[in-house]
PDB file of N, CA and C in Angstrom:
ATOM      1  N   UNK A 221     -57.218   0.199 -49.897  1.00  0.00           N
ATOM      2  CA  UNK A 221     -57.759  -0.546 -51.013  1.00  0.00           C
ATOM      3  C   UNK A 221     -57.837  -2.022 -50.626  1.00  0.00           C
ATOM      4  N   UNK A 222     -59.011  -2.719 -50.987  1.00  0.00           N
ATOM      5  CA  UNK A 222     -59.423  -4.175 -50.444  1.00  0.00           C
ATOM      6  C   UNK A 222     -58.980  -4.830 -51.692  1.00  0.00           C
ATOM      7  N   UNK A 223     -58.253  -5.863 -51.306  1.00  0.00           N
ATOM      8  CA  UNK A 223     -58.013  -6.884 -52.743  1.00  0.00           C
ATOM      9  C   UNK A 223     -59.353  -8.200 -52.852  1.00  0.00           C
ATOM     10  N   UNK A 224     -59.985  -7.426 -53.147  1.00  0.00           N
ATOM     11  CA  UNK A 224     -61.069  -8.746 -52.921  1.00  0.00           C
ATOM     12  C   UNK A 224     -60.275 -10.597 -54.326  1.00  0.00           C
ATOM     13  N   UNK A 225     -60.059  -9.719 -55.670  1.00  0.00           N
ATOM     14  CA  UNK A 225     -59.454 -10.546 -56.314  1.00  0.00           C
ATOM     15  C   UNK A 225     -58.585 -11.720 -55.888  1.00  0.00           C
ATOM     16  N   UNK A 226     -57.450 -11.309 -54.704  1.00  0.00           N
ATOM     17  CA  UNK A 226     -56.669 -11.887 -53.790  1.00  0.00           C
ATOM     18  C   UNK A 226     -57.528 -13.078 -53.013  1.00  0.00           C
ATOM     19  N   UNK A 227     -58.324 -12.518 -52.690  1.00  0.00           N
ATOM     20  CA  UNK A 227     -58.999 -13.515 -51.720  1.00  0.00           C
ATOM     21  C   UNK A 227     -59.935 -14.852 -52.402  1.00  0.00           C
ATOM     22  N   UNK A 228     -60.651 -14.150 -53.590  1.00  0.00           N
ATOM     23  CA  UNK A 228     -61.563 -15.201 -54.139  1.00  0.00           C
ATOM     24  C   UNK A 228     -60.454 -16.238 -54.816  1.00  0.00           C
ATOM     25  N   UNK A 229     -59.124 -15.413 -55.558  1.00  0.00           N
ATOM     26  CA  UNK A 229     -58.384 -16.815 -56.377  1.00  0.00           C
ATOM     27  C   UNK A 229     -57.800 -17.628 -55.319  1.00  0.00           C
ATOM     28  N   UNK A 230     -57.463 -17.411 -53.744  1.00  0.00           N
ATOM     29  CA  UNK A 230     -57.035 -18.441 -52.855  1.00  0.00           C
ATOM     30  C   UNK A 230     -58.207 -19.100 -52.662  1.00  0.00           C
ATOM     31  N   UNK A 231     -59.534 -18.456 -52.244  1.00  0.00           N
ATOM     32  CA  UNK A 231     -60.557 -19.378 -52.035  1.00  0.00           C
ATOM     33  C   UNK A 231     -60.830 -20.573 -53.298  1.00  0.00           C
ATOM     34  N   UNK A 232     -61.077 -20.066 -54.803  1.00  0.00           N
ATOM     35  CA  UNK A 232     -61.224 -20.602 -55.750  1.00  0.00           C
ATOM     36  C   UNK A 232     -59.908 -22.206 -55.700  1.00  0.00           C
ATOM     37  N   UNK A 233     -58.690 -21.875 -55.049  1.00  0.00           N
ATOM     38  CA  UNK A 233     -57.845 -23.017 -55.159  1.00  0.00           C
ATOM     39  C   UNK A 233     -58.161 -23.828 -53.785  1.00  0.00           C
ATOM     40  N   UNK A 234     -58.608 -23.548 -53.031  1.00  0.00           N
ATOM     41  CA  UNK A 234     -59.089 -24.068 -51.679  1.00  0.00           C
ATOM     42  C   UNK A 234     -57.707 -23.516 -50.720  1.00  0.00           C
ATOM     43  N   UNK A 235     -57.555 -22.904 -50.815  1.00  0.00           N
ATOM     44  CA  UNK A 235     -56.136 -22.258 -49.920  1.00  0.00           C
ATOM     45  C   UNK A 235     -56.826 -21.224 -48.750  1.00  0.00           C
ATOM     46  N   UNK A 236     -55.844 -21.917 -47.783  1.00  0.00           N
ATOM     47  CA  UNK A 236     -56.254 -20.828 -46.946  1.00  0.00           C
ATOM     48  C   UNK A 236     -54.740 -19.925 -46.554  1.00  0.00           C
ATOM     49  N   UNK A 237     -55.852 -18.916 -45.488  1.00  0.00           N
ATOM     50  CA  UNK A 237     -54.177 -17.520 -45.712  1.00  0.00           C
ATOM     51  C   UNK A 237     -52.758 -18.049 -45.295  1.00  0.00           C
ATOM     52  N   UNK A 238     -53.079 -18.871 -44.590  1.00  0.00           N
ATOM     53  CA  UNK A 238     -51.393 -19.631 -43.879  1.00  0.00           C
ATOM     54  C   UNK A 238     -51.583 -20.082 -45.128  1.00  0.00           C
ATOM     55  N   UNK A 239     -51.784 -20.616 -46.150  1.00  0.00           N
ATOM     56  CA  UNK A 239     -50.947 -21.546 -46.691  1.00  0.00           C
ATOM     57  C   UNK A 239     -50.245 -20.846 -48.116  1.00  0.00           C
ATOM     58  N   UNK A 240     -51.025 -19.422 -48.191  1.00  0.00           N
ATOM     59  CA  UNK A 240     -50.589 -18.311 -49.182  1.00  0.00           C
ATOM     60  C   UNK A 240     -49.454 -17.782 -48.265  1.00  0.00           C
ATOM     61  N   UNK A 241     -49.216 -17.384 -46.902  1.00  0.00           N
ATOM     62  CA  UNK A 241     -48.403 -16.958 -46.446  1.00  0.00           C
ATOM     63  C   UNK A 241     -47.113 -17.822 -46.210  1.00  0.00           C
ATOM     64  N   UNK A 242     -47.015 -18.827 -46.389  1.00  0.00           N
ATOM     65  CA  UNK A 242     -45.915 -19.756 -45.992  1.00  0.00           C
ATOM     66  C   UNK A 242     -45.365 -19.712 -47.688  1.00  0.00           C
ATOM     67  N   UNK A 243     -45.802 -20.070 -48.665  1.00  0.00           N
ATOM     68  CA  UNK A 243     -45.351 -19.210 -50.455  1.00  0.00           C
ATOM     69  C   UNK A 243     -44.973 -18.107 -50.156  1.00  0.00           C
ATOM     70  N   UNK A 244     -45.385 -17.189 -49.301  1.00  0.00           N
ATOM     71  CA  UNK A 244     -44.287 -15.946 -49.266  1.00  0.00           C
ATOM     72  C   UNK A 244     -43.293 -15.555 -48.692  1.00  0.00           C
ATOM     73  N   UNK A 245     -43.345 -16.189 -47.273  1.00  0.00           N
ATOM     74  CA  UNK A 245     -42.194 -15.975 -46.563  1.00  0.00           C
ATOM     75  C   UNK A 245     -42.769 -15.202 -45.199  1.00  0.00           C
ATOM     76  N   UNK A 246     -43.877 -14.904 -45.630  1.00  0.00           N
ATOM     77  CA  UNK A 246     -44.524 -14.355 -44.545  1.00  0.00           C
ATOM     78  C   UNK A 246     -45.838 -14.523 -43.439  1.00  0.00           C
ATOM     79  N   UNK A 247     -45.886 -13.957 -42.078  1.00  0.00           N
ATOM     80  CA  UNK A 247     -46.997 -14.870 -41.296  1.00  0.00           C
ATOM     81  C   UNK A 247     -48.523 -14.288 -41.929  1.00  0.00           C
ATOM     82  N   UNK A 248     -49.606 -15.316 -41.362  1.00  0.00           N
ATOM     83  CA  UNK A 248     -50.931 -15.098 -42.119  1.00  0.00           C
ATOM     84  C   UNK A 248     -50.806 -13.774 -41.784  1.00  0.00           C
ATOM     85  N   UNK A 249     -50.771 -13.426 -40.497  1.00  0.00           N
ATOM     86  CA  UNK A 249     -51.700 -12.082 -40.306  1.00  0.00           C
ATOM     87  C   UNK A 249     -50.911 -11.166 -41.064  1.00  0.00           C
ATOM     88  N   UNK A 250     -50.065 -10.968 -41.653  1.00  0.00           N
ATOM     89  CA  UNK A 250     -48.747  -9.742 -42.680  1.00  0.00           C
ATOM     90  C   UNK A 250     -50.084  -9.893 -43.646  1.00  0.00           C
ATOM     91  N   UNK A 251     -50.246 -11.330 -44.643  1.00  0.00           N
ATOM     92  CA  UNK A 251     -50.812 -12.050 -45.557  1.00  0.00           C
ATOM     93  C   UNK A 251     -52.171 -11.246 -45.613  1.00  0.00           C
ATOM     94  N   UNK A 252     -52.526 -11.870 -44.208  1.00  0.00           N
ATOM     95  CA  UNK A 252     -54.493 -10.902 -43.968  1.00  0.00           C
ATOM     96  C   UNK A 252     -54.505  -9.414 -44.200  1.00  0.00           C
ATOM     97  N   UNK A 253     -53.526  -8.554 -43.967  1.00  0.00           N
ATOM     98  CA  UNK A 253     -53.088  -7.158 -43.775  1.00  0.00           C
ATOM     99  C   UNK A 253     -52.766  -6.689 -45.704  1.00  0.00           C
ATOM    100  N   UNK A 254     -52.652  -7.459 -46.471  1.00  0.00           N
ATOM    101  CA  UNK A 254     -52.397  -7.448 -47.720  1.00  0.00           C
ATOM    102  C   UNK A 254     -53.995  -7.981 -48.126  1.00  0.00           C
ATOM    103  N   UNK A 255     -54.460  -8.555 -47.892  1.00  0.00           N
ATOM    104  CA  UNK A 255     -55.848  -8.640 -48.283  1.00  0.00           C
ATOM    105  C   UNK A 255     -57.129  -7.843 -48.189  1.00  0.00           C
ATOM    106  N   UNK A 256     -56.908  -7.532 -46.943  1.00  0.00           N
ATOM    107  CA  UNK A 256     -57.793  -6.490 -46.331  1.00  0.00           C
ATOM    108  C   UNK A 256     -57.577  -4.716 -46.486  1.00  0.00           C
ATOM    109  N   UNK A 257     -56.298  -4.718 -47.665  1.00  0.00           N
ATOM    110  CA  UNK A 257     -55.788  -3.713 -47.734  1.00  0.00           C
ATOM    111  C   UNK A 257     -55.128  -2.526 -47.055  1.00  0.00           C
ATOM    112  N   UNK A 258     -55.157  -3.100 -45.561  1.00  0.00           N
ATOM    113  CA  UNK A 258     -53.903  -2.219 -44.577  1.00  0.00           C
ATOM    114  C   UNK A 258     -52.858  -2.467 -45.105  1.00  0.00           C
ATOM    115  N   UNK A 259     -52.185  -3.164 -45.350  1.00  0.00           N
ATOM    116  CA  UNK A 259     -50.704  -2.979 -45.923  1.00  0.00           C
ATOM    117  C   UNK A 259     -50.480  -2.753 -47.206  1.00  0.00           C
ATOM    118  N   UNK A 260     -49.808  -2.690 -48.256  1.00  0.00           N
ATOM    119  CA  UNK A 260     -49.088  -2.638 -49.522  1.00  0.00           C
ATOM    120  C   UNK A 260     -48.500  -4.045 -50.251  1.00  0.00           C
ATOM    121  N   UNK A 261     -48.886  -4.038 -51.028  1.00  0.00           N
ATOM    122  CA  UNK A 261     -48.123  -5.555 -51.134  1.00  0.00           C
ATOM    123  C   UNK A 261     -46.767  -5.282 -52.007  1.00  0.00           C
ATOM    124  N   UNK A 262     -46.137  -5.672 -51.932  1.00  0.00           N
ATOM    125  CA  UNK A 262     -44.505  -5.612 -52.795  1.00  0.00           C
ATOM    126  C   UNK A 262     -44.869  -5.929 -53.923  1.00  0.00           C
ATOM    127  N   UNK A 263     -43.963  -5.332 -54.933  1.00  0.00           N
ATOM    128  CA  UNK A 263     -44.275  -6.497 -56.177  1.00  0.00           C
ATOM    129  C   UNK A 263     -43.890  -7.043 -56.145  1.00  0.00           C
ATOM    130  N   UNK A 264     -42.729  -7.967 -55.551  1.00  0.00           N
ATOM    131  CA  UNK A 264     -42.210  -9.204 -55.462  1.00  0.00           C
ATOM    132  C   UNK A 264     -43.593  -9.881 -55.526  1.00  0.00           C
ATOM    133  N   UNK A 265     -43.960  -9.690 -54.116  1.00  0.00           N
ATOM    134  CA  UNK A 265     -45.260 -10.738 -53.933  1.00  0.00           C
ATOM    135  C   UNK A 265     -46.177 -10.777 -54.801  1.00  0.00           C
ATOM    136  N   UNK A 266     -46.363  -9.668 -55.505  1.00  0.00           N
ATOM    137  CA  UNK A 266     -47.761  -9.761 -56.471  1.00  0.00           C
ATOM    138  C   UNK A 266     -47.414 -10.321 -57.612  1.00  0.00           C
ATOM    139  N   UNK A 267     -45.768 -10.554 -58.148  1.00  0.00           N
ATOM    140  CA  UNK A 267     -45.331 -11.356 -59.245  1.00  0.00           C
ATOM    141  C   UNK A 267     -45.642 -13.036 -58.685  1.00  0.00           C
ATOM    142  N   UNK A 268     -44.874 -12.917 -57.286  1.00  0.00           N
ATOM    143  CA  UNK A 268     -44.993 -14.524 -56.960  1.00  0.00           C
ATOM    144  C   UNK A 268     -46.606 -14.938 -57.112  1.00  0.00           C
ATOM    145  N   UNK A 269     -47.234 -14.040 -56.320  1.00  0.00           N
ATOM    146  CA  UNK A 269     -48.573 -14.637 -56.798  1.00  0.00           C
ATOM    147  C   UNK A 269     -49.769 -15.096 -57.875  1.00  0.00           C
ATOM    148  N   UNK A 270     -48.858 -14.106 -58.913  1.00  0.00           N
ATOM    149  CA  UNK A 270     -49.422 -14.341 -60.256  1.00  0.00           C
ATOM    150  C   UNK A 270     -48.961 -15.404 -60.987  1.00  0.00           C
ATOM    151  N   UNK A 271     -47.868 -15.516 -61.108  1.00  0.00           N
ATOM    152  CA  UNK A 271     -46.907 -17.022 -61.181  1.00  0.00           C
ATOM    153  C   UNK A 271     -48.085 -18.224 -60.373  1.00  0.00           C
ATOM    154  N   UNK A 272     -48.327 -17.872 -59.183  1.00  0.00           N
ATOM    155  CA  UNK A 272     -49.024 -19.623 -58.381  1.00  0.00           C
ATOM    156  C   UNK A 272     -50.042 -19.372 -58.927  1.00  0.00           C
ATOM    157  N   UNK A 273     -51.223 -18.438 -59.246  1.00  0.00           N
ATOM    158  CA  UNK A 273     -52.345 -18.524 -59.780  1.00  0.00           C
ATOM    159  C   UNK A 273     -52.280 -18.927 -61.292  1.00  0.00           C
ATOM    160  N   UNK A 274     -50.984 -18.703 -62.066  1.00  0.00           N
ATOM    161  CA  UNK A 274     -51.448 -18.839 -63.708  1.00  0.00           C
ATOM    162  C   UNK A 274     -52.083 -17.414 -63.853  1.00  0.00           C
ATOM    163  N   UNK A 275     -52.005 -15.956 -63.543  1.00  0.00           N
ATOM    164  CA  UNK A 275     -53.300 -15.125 -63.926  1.00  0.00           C
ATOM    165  C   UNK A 275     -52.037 -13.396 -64.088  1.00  0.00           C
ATOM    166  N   UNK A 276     -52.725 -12.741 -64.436  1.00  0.00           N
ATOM    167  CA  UNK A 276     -52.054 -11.430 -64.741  1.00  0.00           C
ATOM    168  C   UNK A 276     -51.861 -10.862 -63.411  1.00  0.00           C
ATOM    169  N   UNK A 277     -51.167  -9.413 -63.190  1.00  0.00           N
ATOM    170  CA  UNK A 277     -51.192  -8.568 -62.106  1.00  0.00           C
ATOM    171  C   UNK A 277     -51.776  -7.108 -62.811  1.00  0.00           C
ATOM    172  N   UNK A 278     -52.929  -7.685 -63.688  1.00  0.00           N
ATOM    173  CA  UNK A 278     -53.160  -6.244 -65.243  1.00  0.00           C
ATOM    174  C   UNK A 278     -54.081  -5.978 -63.926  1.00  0.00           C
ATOM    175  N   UNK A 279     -54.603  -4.378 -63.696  1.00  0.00           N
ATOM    176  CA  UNK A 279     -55.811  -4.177 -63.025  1.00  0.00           C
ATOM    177  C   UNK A 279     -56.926  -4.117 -63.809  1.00  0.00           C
TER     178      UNK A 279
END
């Protein structure tokens, strides 16, 4: 599954993937692998990220 959502709200803040990955604890390419939907994302991370965006984790 592709998170496209993921990608447009970092683009929309001008962020790039290092700088979403350093907020997590983790390197870009883990970061890119969560975007591109090879990996899983934790919910840790998908709470932290909803928290930095201001936005839901509703699908």
């Amino acid at each position: 599954m592709k998170f496209k959502r993921m990608k447009d709200l970092r683009e929309d803040n001008d962020k790039y993937q290092k700088d979403i990955a350093d907020l997590l604890g983790i390197s870009q390419q883990y970061y890119s692998e969560y975007e591109s939907g090879k990996r899983s994302i934790p919910i840790q991370h998908l709470i932290t990220l909803a928290k930095y965006y201001n936005t839901s984790i509703d699908i």
